[in-house]
Coordinates of C-alpha atoms in Angstrom, one line a residue:
X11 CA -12.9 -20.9 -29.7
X12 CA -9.6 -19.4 -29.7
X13 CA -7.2 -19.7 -26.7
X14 CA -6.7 -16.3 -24.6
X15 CA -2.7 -16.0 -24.2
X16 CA -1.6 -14.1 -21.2
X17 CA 1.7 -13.8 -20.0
X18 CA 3.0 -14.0 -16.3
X19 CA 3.7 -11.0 -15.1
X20 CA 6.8 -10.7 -12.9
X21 CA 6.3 -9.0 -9.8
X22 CA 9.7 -7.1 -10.2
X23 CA 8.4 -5.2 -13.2
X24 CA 5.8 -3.2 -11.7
X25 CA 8.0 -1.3 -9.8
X26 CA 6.4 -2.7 -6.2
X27 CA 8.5 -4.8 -4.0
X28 CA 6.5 -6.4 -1.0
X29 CA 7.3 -5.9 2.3
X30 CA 6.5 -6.9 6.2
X31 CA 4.8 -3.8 8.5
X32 CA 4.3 -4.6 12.2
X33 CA 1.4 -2.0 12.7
X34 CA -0.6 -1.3 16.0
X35 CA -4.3 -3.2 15.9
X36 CA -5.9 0.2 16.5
X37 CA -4.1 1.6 13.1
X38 CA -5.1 -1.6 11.4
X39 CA -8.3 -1.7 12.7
X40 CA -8.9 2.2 11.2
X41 CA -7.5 1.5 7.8
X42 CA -10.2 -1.9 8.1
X43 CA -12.8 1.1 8.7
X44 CA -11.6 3.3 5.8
X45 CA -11.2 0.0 3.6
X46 CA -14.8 -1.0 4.0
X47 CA -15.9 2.8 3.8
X48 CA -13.8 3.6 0.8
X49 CA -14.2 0.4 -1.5
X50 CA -10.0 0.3 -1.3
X51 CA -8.0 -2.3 -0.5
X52 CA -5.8 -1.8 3.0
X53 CA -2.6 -2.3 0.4
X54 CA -3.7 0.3 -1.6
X55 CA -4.5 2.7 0.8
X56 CA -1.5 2.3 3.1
X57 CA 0.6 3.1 -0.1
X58 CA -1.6 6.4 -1.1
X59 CA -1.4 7.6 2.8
X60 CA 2.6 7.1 2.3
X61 CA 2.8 8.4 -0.7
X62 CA 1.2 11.7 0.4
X63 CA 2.5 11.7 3.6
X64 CA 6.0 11.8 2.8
X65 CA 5.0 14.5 0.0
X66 CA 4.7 16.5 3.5
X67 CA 7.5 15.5 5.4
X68 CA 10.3 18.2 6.4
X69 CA 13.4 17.2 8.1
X70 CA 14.6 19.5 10.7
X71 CA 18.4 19.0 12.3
X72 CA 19.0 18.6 16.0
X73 CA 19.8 21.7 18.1

């Protein structure tokens, strides 16, 4: 049998960097809900719910 070579990926190359997110348990506990619901991992939807949430973000100045 012939060996299967993979290399380690580093995690700098993908583009991610990992961070820490102090969240209430009520938000956490929804995105648990849509997790189980949606077959998605809580990582990956927190990062499509960012993604398309600051797609519709509009800064407005101070009066």
């Amino acid at each position: 049998m012939n060996e299967i070579k993979i290399t380690k990926k580093n995690r700098e190359d993908d583009g991610h960097k990992v961070i820490s997110v102090r969240m209430r348990t009520e938000t956490i506990n929804q995105l648990e809900d849509l997790s189980k619901s949606t077959n998605r991992s809580r990582n990956e939807l927190i990062n499509i719910l960012l993604e398309t949430a600051l797609g519709k973000v509009k800064v407005e100045e101070n009066n």
